[in-house]
CSV table of N, CA, C and O in Angstrom, one decimal:
chain,number,residue,atom,x,y,z
A,8,MET,N,97.5,84.9,72.7
A,8,MET,CA,98.0,85.9,73.6
A,8,MET,C,96.9,86.4,74.5
A,8,MET,O,95.8,86.7,74.0
A,9,ARG,N,97.1,86.5,75.8
A,9,ARG,CA,96.1,87.0,76.7
A,9,ARG,C,96.2,88.6,76.8
A,9,ARG,O,97.3,89.1,76.9
A,10,TYR,N,95.1,89.2,76.7
A,10,TYR,CA,95.0,90.7,76.9
A,10,TYR,C,93.9,90.9,77.9
A,10,TYR,O,92.9,90.2,77.9
A,11,THR,N,94.1,92.0,78.7
A,11,THR,CA,93.0,92.4,79.6
A,11,THR,C,92.5,93.7,79.1
A,11,THR,O,93.3,94.6,78.8
A,12,LEU,N,91.2,93.8,78.9
A,12,LEU,CA,90.5,95.0,78.5
A,12,LEU,C,90.1,95.7,79.8
A,12,LEU,O,89.2,95.2,80.5
A,13,LEU,N,90.6,96.9,80.1
A,13,LEU,CA,90.3,97.6,81.3
A,13,LEU,C,89.3,98.7,80.9
A,13,LEU,O,89.6,99.5,80.0
A,14,LEU,N,88.2,98.6,81.5
A,14,LEU,CA,87.0,99.5,81.2
A,14,LEU,C,87.0,100.7,82.1
A,14,LEU,O,86.8,100.6,83.3
A,15,HIS,N,87.3,101.9,81.5
A,15,HIS,CA,87.3,103.1,82.3
A,15,HIS,C,86.1,104.0,81.8
A,15,HIS,O,85.9,104.2,80.7
A,16,TYR,N,85.3,104.5,82.8
A,16,TYR,CA,84.2,105.4,82.5
A,16,TYR,C,83.8,106.2,83.7
A,16,TYR,O,84.2,105.9,84.8
A,17,ALA,N,83.0,107.3,83.4
A,17,ALA,CA,82.6,108.2,84.4
A,17,ALA,C,81.8,107.4,85.5
A,17,ALA,O,81.0,106.5,85.2
A,18,GLU,N,82.1,107.8,86.7
A,18,GLU,CA,81.4,107.1,87.8
A,18,GLU,C,80.1,107.8,88.1
A,18,GLU,O,80.2,109.0,88.4
A,19,MET,N,79.0,107.1,88.1
A,19,MET,CA,77.7,107.7,88.4
A,19,MET,C,77.0,106.7,89.2
A,19,MET,O,77.1,105.5,89.1
A,20,SER,N,76.1,107.3,90.1
A,20,SER,CA,75.3,106.4,91.0
A,20,SER,C,74.1,105.9,90.2
A,20,SER,O,73.8,106.4,89.2
A,21,PRO,N,73.5,104.8,90.7
A,21,PRO,CA,72.3,104.3,90.0
A,21,PRO,C,71.2,105.3,89.9
A,21,PRO,O,70.6,105.3,88.9
A,22,SER,N,71.1,106.2,90.9
A,22,SER,CA,70.1,107.2,90.7
A,22,SER,C,70.4,108.2,89.6
A,22,SER,O,69.5,108.7,89.0
A,23,GLU,N,71.7,108.5,89.5
A,23,GLU,CA,72.1,109.4,88.4
A,23,GLU,C,71.9,108.8,87.0
A,23,GLU,O,71.5,109.5,86.1
A,24,LEU,N,72.1,107.5,86.9
A,24,LEU,CA,71.9,106.8,85.7
A,24,LEU,C,70.5,106.6,85.3
A,24,LEU,O,70.1,106.7,84.2
A,25,GLY,N,69.7,106.2,86.3
A,25,GLY,CA,68.3,105.9,86.1
A,25,GLY,C,68.1,104.5,85.7
A,25,GLY,O,69.0,103.8,85.2
A,26,GLU,N,66.9,103.9,86.0
A,26,GLU,CA,66.6,102.5,85.7
A,26,GLU,C,66.8,102.1,84.2
A,26,GLU,O,67.3,101.1,83.9
A,27,GLU,N,66.3,103.0,83.3
A,27,GLU,CA,66.4,102.7,81.9
A,27,GLU,C,67.9,102.5,81.5
A,27,GLU,O,68.2,101.6,80.8
A,28,MET,N,68.7,103.4,81.9
A,28,MET,CA,70.1,103.4,81.5
A,28,MET,C,70.8,102.2,82.1
A,28,MET,O,71.7,101.5,81.5
A,29,LEU,N,70.5,101.9,83.4
A,29,LEU,CA,71.1,100.7,84.1
A,29,LEU,C,70.7,99.4,83.3
A,29,LEU,O,71.5,98.6,83.1
A,30,ALA,N,69.4,99.3,82.9
A,30,ALA,CA,69.0,98.1,82.2
A,30,ALA,C,69.6,98.0,80.9
A,30,ALA,O,70.1,97.0,80.4
A,31,GLU,N,69.8,99.2,80.2
A,31,GLU,CA,70.5,99.2,78.9
A,31,GLU,C,71.9,98.8,79.0
A,31,GLU,O,72.5,98.0,78.2
A,32,GLY,N,72.6,99.2,80.1
A,32,GLY,CA,74.0,98.9,80.4
A,32,GLY,C,74.1,97.4,80.6
A,32,GLY,O,75.0,96.7,80.1
A,33,ARG,N,73.2,96.8,81.4
A,33,ARG,CA,73.2,95.4,81.7
A,33,ARG,C,73.1,94.6,80.4
A,33,ARG,O,73.7,93.6,80.2
A,34,ARG,N,72.1,95.0,79.6
A,34,ARG,CA,71.9,94.3,78.3
A,34,ARG,C,73.2,94.4,77.4
A,34,ARG,O,73.6,93.4,76.8
A,35,ALA,N,73.8,95.5,77.4
A,35,ALA,CA,75.0,95.7,76.6
A,35,ALA,C,76.1,94.9,77.1
A,35,ALA,O,76.8,94.2,76.3
A,36,PHE,N,76.4,94.8,78.4
A,36,PHE,CA,77.4,94.0,78.9
A,36,PHE,C,77.1,92.5,78.7
A,36,PHE,O,78.0,91.7,78.4
A,37,ALA,N,75.9,92.1,78.9
A,37,ALA,CA,75.5,90.7,78.7
A,37,ALA,C,75.7,90.3,77.2
A,37,ALA,O,76.3,89.2,76.9
A,38,SER,N,75.4,91.1,76.3
A,38,SER,CA,75.5,90.9,74.9
A,38,SER,C,77.0,90.8,74.5
A,38,SER,O,77.5,89.9,73.8
A,39,TYR,N,77.8,91.7,75.1
A,39,TYR,CA,79.3,91.7,74.8
A,39,TYR,C,79.9,90.5,75.4
A,39,TYR,O,80.7,89.8,74.7
A,40,ALA,N,79.6,90.1,76.6
A,40,ALA,CA,80.2,88.9,77.2
A,40,ALA,C,79.8,87.7,76.3
A,40,ALA,O,80.6,86.7,76.1
A,41,SER,N,78.5,87.6,75.9
A,41,SER,CA,78.1,86.5,75.0
A,41,SER,C,78.9,86.5,73.7
A,41,SER,O,79.2,85.4,73.2
A,42,THR,N,79.1,87.6,73.1
A,42,THR,CA,79.9,87.7,71.9
A,42,THR,C,81.3,87.1,72.1
A,42,THR,O,81.8,86.3,71.3
A,43,LEU,N,82.0,87.5,73.2
A,43,LEU,CA,83.3,87.0,73.5
A,43,LEU,C,83.3,85.5,73.8
A,43,LEU,O,84.1,84.8,73.3
A,44,HIS,N,82.3,85.1,74.5
A,44,HIS,CA,82.1,83.6,74.8
A,44,HIS,C,81.9,82.8,73.6
A,44,HIS,O,82.6,81.8,73.3
A,45,GLN,N,81.0,83.2,72.7
A,45,GLN,CA,80.7,82.5,71.5
A,45,GLN,C,81.9,82.5,70.5
A,45,GLN,O,82.1,81.5,69.8
A,46,ALA,N,82.8,83.5,70.6
A,46,ALA,CA,84.0,83.5,69.8
A,46,ALA,C,85.1,82.6,70.4
A,46,ALA,O,86.1,82.4,69.7
A,47,GLY,N,84.9,82.2,71.6
A,47,GLY,CA,85.8,81.3,72.2
A,47,GLY,C,87.1,82.0,72.8
A,47,GLY,O,88.1,81.4,73.0
A,48,VAL,N,86.9,83.3,73.0
A,48,VAL,CA,88.1,84.1,73.5
A,48,VAL,C,88.0,84.6,74.9
A,48,VAL,O,89.0,85.1,75.5
A,49,LEU,N,86.8,84.4,75.5
A,49,LEU,CA,86.6,85.0,76.9
A,49,LEU,C,87.2,84.1,77.9
A,49,LEU,O,86.9,82.9,78.0
A,50,ILE,N,88.1,84.6,78.7
A,50,ILE,CA,88.7,83.9,79.9
A,50,ILE,C,87.9,84.3,81.1
A,50,ILE,O,87.5,83.5,81.9
A,51,SER,N,87.7,85.6,81.3
A,51,SER,CA,86.9,86.1,82.5
A,51,SER,C,86.4,87.5,82.2
A,51,SER,O,86.9,88.2,81.3
A,52,GLY,N,85.5,87.9,83.0
A,52,GLY,CA,84.9,89.3,82.9
A,52,GLY,C,84.3,89.7,84.2
A,52,GLY,O,83.8,88.8,84.9
A,53,GLU,N,84.4,90.9,84.5
A,53,GLU,CA,83.9,91.4,85.8
A,53,GLU,C,83.6,92.9,85.7
A,53,GLU,O,84.4,93.7,85.3
A,54,VAL,N,82.4,93.2,86.1
A,54,VAL,CA,82.0,94.6,86.3
A,54,VAL,C,82.2,94.8,87.8
A,54,VAL,O,81.7,94.1,88.7
A,55,LEU,N,82.9,95.9,88.2
A,55,LEU,CA,83.2,96.2,89.5
A,55,LEU,C,82.2,97.1,90.2
A,55,LEU,O,81.5,97.8,89.6
A,56,GLN,N,82.2,97.0,91.6
A,56,GLN,CA,81.3,97.9,92.3
A,56,GLN,C,81.9,99.3,92.3
A,56,GLN,O,83.1,99.4,91.9
A,57,PRO,N,81.2,100.3,92.7
A,57,PRO,CA,81.7,101.7,92.6
A,57,PRO,C,83.0,101.8,93.4
A,57,PRO,O,83.3,101.1,94.4
A,58,SER,N,83.9,102.7,93.0
A,58,SER,CA,85.2,102.9,93.6
A,58,SER,C,85.1,103.3,95.1
A,58,SER,O,86.0,103.0,95.8
A,59,ALA,N,84.0,103.9,95.5
A,59,ALA,CA,83.8,104.2,96.9
A,59,ALA,C,83.8,102.9,97.8
A,59,ALA,O,84.1,103.0,99.0
A,60,ASN,N,83.6,101.8,97.2
A,60,ASN,CA,83.6,100.5,97.9
A,60,ASN,C,85.0,99.9,97.9
A,60,ASN,O,85.1,98.8,98.5
A,61,SER,N,86.0,100.5,97.3
A,61,SER,CA,87.3,99.9,97.3
A,61,SER,C,88.1,100.3,98.5
A,61,SER,O,87.8,101.2,99.3
A,62,THR,N,89.1,99.5,98.8
A,62,THR,CA,90.1,99.7,99.8
A,62,THR,C,91.5,99.7,99.2
A,62,THR,O,91.8,98.8,98.4
A,63,THR,N,92.3,100.7,99.5
A,63,THR,CA,93.6,100.8,98.9
A,63,THR,C,94.7,100.5,100.0
A,63,THR,O,94.6,101.0,101.1
A,64,VAL,N,95.6,99.6,99.6
A,64,VAL,CA,96.7,99.3,100.5
A,64,VAL,C,98.0,99.7,99.9
A,64,VAL,O,98.3,99.4,98.8
A,65,THR,N,98.8,100.5,100.7
A,65,THR,CA,100.1,101.0,100.2
A,65,THR,C,101.1,101.0,101.4
A,65,THR,O,100.7,100.7,102.6
A,66,THR,N,102.3,101.2,101.1
A,66,THR,CA,103.4,101.3,102.1
A,66,THR,C,104.0,102.7,102.1
A,66,THR,O,104.4,103.1,101.0
A,67,VAL,N,104.0,103.4,103.2
A,67,VAL,CA,104.5,104.7,103.3
A,67,VAL,C,105.5,104.7,104.5
A,67,VAL,O,105.2,104.3,105.6
A,68,ASP,N,106.8,105.0,104.2
A,68,ASP,CA,107.8,105.0,105.2
A,68,ASP,C,107.9,103.7,105.9
A,68,ASP,O,108.1,103.7,107.1
A,69,GLY,N,107.7,102.6,105.2
A,69,GLY,CA,107.9,101.3,105.8
A,69,GLY,C,106.6,100.8,106.5
A,69,GLY,O,106.6,99.7,107.1
A,70,GLN,N,105.6,101.6,106.6
A,70,GLN,CA,104.4,101.2,107.3
A,70,GLN,C,103.2,101.0,106.3
A,70,GLN,O,103.0,101.8,105.4
A,71,VAL,N,102.5,99.9,106.5
A,71,VAL,CA,101.4,99.6,105.6
A,71,VAL,C,100.2,100.5,106.0
A,71,VAL,O,99.9,100.7,107.2
A,72,LYS,N,99.7,101.2,105.0
A,72,LYS,CA,98.6,102.1,105.2
A,72,LYS,C,97.4,101.5,104.4
A,72,LYS,O,97.5,101.1,103.3
A,73,ILE,N,96.2,101.6,105.1
A,73,ILE,CA,95.0,101.1,104.5
A,73,ILE,C,94.0,102.3,104.4
A,73,ILE,O,93.8,103.0,105.4
A,74,GLN,N,93.5,102.5,103.2
A,74,GLN,CA,92.7,103.7,102.9
A,74,GLN,C,91.4,103.2,102.3
A,74,GLN,O,91.4,102.5,101.4
A,75,ASP,N,90.3,103.7,102.9
A,75,ASP,CA,89.0,103.5,102.3
A,75,ASP,C,88.9,104.3,101.0
A,75,ASP,O,89.3,105.4,100.9
A,76,GLY,N,88.3,103.6,99.9
A,76,GLY,CA,88.1,104.3,98.7
A,76,GLY,C,89.4,104.2,97.8
A,76,GLY,O,90.4,103.6,98.2
A,77,PRO,N,89.3,104.7,96.6
A,77,PRO,CA,90.4,104.6,95.6
A,77,PRO,C,91.5,105.6,96.0
A,77,PRO,O,91.3,106.5,96.7
A,78,TYR,N,92.7,105.2,95.6
A,78,TYR,CA,93.9,106.0,95.8
A,78,TYR,C,93.9,107.3,95.0
A,78,TYR,O,94.1,108.4,95.4
A,79,ALA,N,93.5,107.1,93.7
A,79,ALA,CA,93.5,108.2,92.8
A,79,ALA,C,92.2,109.0,92.9
A,79,ALA,O,91.1,108.4,93.0
A,80,ASP,N,92.3,110.3,92.8
A,80,ASP,CA,91.1,111.2,92.9
A,80,ASP,C,90.8,111.6,91.4
A,80,ASP,O,91.4,112.4,90.8
A,81,THR,N,89.8,110.9,90.8
A,81,THR,CA,89.5,111.1,89.4
A,81,THR,C,88.0,111.0,89.2
A,81,THR,O,87.3,110.4,90.0
A,82,LYS,N,87.5,111.5,88.2
A,82,LYS,CA,86.1,111.4,87.8
A,82,LYS,C,85.8,110.1,87.1
A,82,LYS,O,84.6,109.7,87.1
A,83,GLU,N,86.8,109.5,86.6
A,83,GLU,CA,86.6,108.2,86.0
A,83,GLU,C,87.0,107.1,86.9
A,83,GLU,O,87.8,107.3,87.8
A,84,GLN,N,86.5,105.9,86.7
A,84,GLN,CA,86.8,104.8,87.5
A,84,GLN,C,87.2,103.6,86.6
A,84,GLN,O,86.9,103.6,85.5
A,85,LEU,N,88.0,102.7,87.2
A,85,LEU,CA,88.1,101.4,86.5
A,85,LEU,C,86.9,100.6,86.9
A,85,LEU,O,86.7,100.2,88.0
A,86,GLY,N,86.0,100.5,85.9
A,86,GLY,CA,84.7,99.9,86.1
A,86,GLY,C,84.6,98.4,85.9
A,86,GLY,O,83.6,97.8,86.4
A,87,GLY,N,85.6,97.8,85.2
A,87,GLY,CA,85.5,96.4,85.0
A,87,GLY,C,86.6,95.9,84.1
A,87,GLY,O,87.4,96.7,83.6
A,88,THR,N,86.7,94.6,83.9
A,88,THR,CA,87.7,94.0,83.1
A,88,THR,C,87.2,92.8,82.3
A,88,THR,O,86.2,92.2,82.8
A,89,PHE,N,87.8,92.6,81.2
A,89,PHE,CA,87.6,91.3,80.5
A,89,PHE,C,88.9,90.8,80.1
A,89,PHE,O,89.8,91.6,79.7
A,90,VAL,N,89.2,89.5,80.4
A,90,VAL,CA,90.4,88.9,80.0
A,90,VAL,C,90.1,88.0,78.8
A,90,VAL,O,89.2,87.2,78.9
A,91,ILE,N,90.8,88.3,77.7
A,91,ILE,CA,90.6,87.5,76.5
A,91,ILE,C,91.9,86.8,76.0
A,91,ILE,O,93.0,87.3,76.3
A,92,ASP,N,91.7,85.8,75.2
A,92,ASP,CA,92.9,85.1,74.7
A,92,ASP,C,92.7,85.1,73.1
A,92,ASP,O,91.8,84.4,72.6
A,93,VAL,N,93.5,85.9,72.5
A,93,VAL,CA,93.3,86.1,71.0
A,93,VAL,C,94.7,86.0,70.4
A,93,VAL,O,95.7,86.1,71.0
A,94,PRO,N,94.8,85.9,69.0
A,94,PRO,CA,96.1,85.7,68.4
A,94,PRO,C,97.0,86.9,68.5
A,94,PRO,O,98.2,86.7,68.6
A,95,ASP,N,96.5,88.1,68.5
A,95,ASP,CA,97.4,89.3,68.4
A,95,ASP,C,96.6,90.6,68.8
A,95,ASP,O,95.4,90.5,69.1
A,96,LEU,N,97.4,91.7,68.9
A,96,LEU,CA,96.8,93.0,69.3
A,96,LEU,C,95.7,93.4,68.4
A,96,LEU,O,94.7,94.0,68.8
A,97,ASP,N,95.8,93.1,67.1
A,97,ASP,CA,94.8,93.5,66.1
A,97,ASP,C,93.4,92.9,66.5
A,97,ASP,O,92.4,93.5,66.5
A,98,ALA,N,93.5,91.6,66.9
A,98,ALA,CA,92.3,90.9,67.3
A,98,ALA,C,91.7,91.5,68.6
A,98,ALA,O,90.5,91.7,68.8
A,99,ALA,N,92.6,91.8,69.5
A,99,ALA,CA,92.2,92.4,70.8
A,99,ALA,C,91.5,93.8,70.5
A,99,ALA,O,90.5,94.1,71.1
A,100,ILE,N,92.1,94.6,69.6
A,100,ILE,CA,91.5,95.9,69.3
A,100,ILE,C,90.1,95.7,68.7
A,100,ILE,O,89.2,96.4,69.0
A,101,GLY,N,90.0,94.6,67.8
A,101,GLY,CA,88.7,94.4,67.3
A,101,GLY,C,87.6,94.1,68.3
A,101,GLY,O,86.5,94.6,68.2
A,102,TYR,N,88.0,93.3,69.4
A,102,TYR,CA,87.0,93.1,70.4
A,102,TYR,C,86.8,94.3,71.3
A,102,TYR,O,85.7,94.5,71.8
A,103,ALA,N,87.9,95.1,71.6
A,103,ALA,CA,87.8,96.3,72.4
A,103,ALA,C,86.8,97.3,71.8
A,103,ALA,O,86.1,98.0,72.5
A,104,LYS,N,86.8,97.4,70.4
A,104,LYS,CA,85.9,98.3,69.7
A,104,LYS,C,84.5,98.0,70.0
A,104,LYS,O,83.6,98.8,69.9
A,105,GLN,N,84.2,96.7,70.4
A,105,GLN,CA,82.8,96.3,70.6
A,105,GLN,C,82.4,96.4,72.1
A,105,GLN,O,81.2,96.2,72.4
A,106,ALA,N,83.3,96.7,73.0
A,106,ALA,CA,83.0,96.9,74.4
A,106,ALA,C,82.1,98.0,74.6
A,106,ALA,O,82.3,99.1,74.1
A,107,PRO,N,81.0,97.8,75.4
A,107,PRO,CA,80.1,98.9,75.6
A,107,PRO,C,80.7,100.2,76.1
A,107,PRO,O,80.3,101.3,75.6
A,108,PRO,N,81.7,100.2,77.0
A,108,PRO,CA,82.2,101.5,77.5
A,108,PRO,C,82.9,102.3,76.4
A,108,PRO,O,83.2,103.5,76.6
A,109,VAL,N,83.2,101.8,75.2
A,109,VAL,CA,83.9,102.6,74.2
A,109,VAL,C,83.0,103.7,73.8
A,109,VAL,O,83.5,104.8,73.3
A,110,ALA,N,81.7,103.6,74.0
A,110,ALA,CA,80.7,104.7,73.6
A,110,ALA,C,80.7,105.8,74.7
A,110,ALA,O,80.3,106.9,74.4
A,111,TRP,N,81.1,105.5,75.9
A,111,TRP,CA,81.0,106.6,77.0
A,111,TRP,C,82.2,106.7,77.8
A,111,TRP,O,82.2,107.4,78.8
A,112,GLY,N,83.3,106.0,77.5
A,112,GLY,CA,84.5,106.0,78.3
A,112,GLY,C,85.7,105.6,77.4
A,112,GLY,O,85.7,105.9,76.2
A,113,THR,N,86.6,104.9,78.0
A,113,THR,CA,87.7,104.3,77.3
A,113,THR,C,87.9,102.9,77.6
A,113,THR,O,87.5,102.4,78.7
A,114,VAL,N,88.5,102.1,76.7
A,114,VAL,CA,88.9,100.8,76.9
A,114,VAL,C,90.4,100.7,76.7
A,114,VAL,O,90.9,100.9,75.6
A,115,GLU,N,91.1,100.3,77.7
A,115,GLU,CA,92.6,100.2,77.7
A,115,GLU,C,92.9,98.7,77.4
A,115,GLU,O,92.3,97.8,78.1
A,116,ILE,N,93.7,98.4,76.5
A,116,ILE,CA,94.1,97.1,76.1
A,116,ILE,C,95.5,96.8,76.7
A,116,ILE,O,96.4,97.6,76.3
A,117,ARG,N,95.7,95.9,77.6
A,117,ARG,CA,97.0,95.7,78.1
A,117,ARG,C,97.3,94.2,78.0
A,117,ARG,O,96.6,93.3,78.5
A,118,PRO,N,98.5,93.8,77.4
A,118,PRO,CA,98.8,92.4,77.3
A,118,PRO,C,99.3,91.9,78.7
A,118,PRO,O,99.8,92.6,79.5
A,119,GLY,N,98.9,90.7,78.9
A,119,GLY,CA,99.3,90.0,80.1
A,119,GLY,C,100.8,89.6,80.1
A,119,GLY,O,101.3,89.3,79.0
A,120,ALA,N,101.5,89.6,81.2
A,120,ALA,CA,102.9,89.1,81.3
A,120,ALA,C,102.9,87.6,81.7
A,120,ALA,O,103.5,86.8,81.1
A,121,VAL,N,102.2,87.4,82.9
A,121,VAL,CA,102.1,86.0,83.4
A,121,VAL,C,100.7,85.9,84.0
A,121,VAL,O,100.1,86.9,84.3
A,122,HIS,N,100.3,84.7,84.2
A,122,HIS,CA,99.0,84.4,84.8
A,122,HIS,C,99.0,83.2,85.6
A,122,HIS,O,99.9,82.3,85.4
A,123,VAL,N,98.1,83.0,86.5
A,123,VAL,CA,98.1,81.9,87.4
A,123,VAL,C,97.1,80.9,87.0
A,123,VAL,O,95.9,81.2,86.6
A,124,VAL,N,97.5,79.6,87.0
A,124,VAL,CA,96.6,78.5,86.7
A,124,VAL,C,96.9,77.5,87.8
A,124,VAL,O,98.0,77.0,88.0
A,125,ASP,N,95.9,77.1,88.6
A,125,ASP,CA,96.0,76.2,89.7
A,125,ASP,C,97.1,76.5,90.6
A,125,ASP,O,97.9,75.6,91.0
A,126,GLY,N,97.3,77.8,90.9
A,126,GLY,CA,98.3,78.2,91.9
A,126,GLY,C,99.7,78.4,91.3
A,126,GLY,O,100.6,78.7,92.1
A,127,THR,N,99.9,78.1,90.0
A,127,THR,CA,101.2,78.2,89.4
A,127,THR,C,101.3,79.3,88.4
A,127,THR,O,100.4,79.4,87.5
A,128,TRP,N,102.3,80.1,88.4
A,128,TRP,CA,102.5,81.2,87.4
A,128,TRP,C,102.9,80.6,86.1
A,128,TRP,O,103.9,79.8,86.0
A,129,HIS,N,102.3,81.1,85.0
A,129,HIS,CA,102.7,80.7,83.6
A,129,HIS,C,102.9,81.9,82.7
A,129,HIS,O,102.2,82.9,82.9
A,130,PRO,N,103.9,81.9,81.9
A,130,PRO,CA,104.2,83.1,81.0
A,130,PRO,C,103.0,83.2,80.0
A,130,PRO,O,102.4,82.2,79.6
A,131,ASN,N,102.8,84.4,79.6
A,131,ASN,CA,101.7,84.7,78.6
A,131,ASN,C,102.3,84.4,77.2
A,131,ASN,O,103.5,84.7,76.9
A,132,LYS,N,101.5,83.7,76.4
A,132,LYS,CA,102.0,83.3,75.1
A,132,LYS,C,101.0,83.8,74.0
A,132,LYS,O,99.9,83.9,74.2
């Protein structure tokens, strides 16, 4: 079963974090990705750029609107994702507990419904 681990945490600039915390975060994410890879469950992982670099596309009154930045005004951001393939929710919870942001934010576990392989949609199993 495929699950996406959505990593939510406070948004801070590199200067607010400091070089030591940035380096510690990089090490933690590298170690976590390695753990998932070695367990054979990692499908993909991505740490996202700050939400200020996002663009939001919506439709309002039939017109497409493009907005710089995130749509939601919040102090937390969706900071990254890991997609894993594990037997069940209990296994996904086990890996989510090891995600670095669990110490300073939240990790949302969401099962996938369908996914694309070579341009074709496949149901999640």
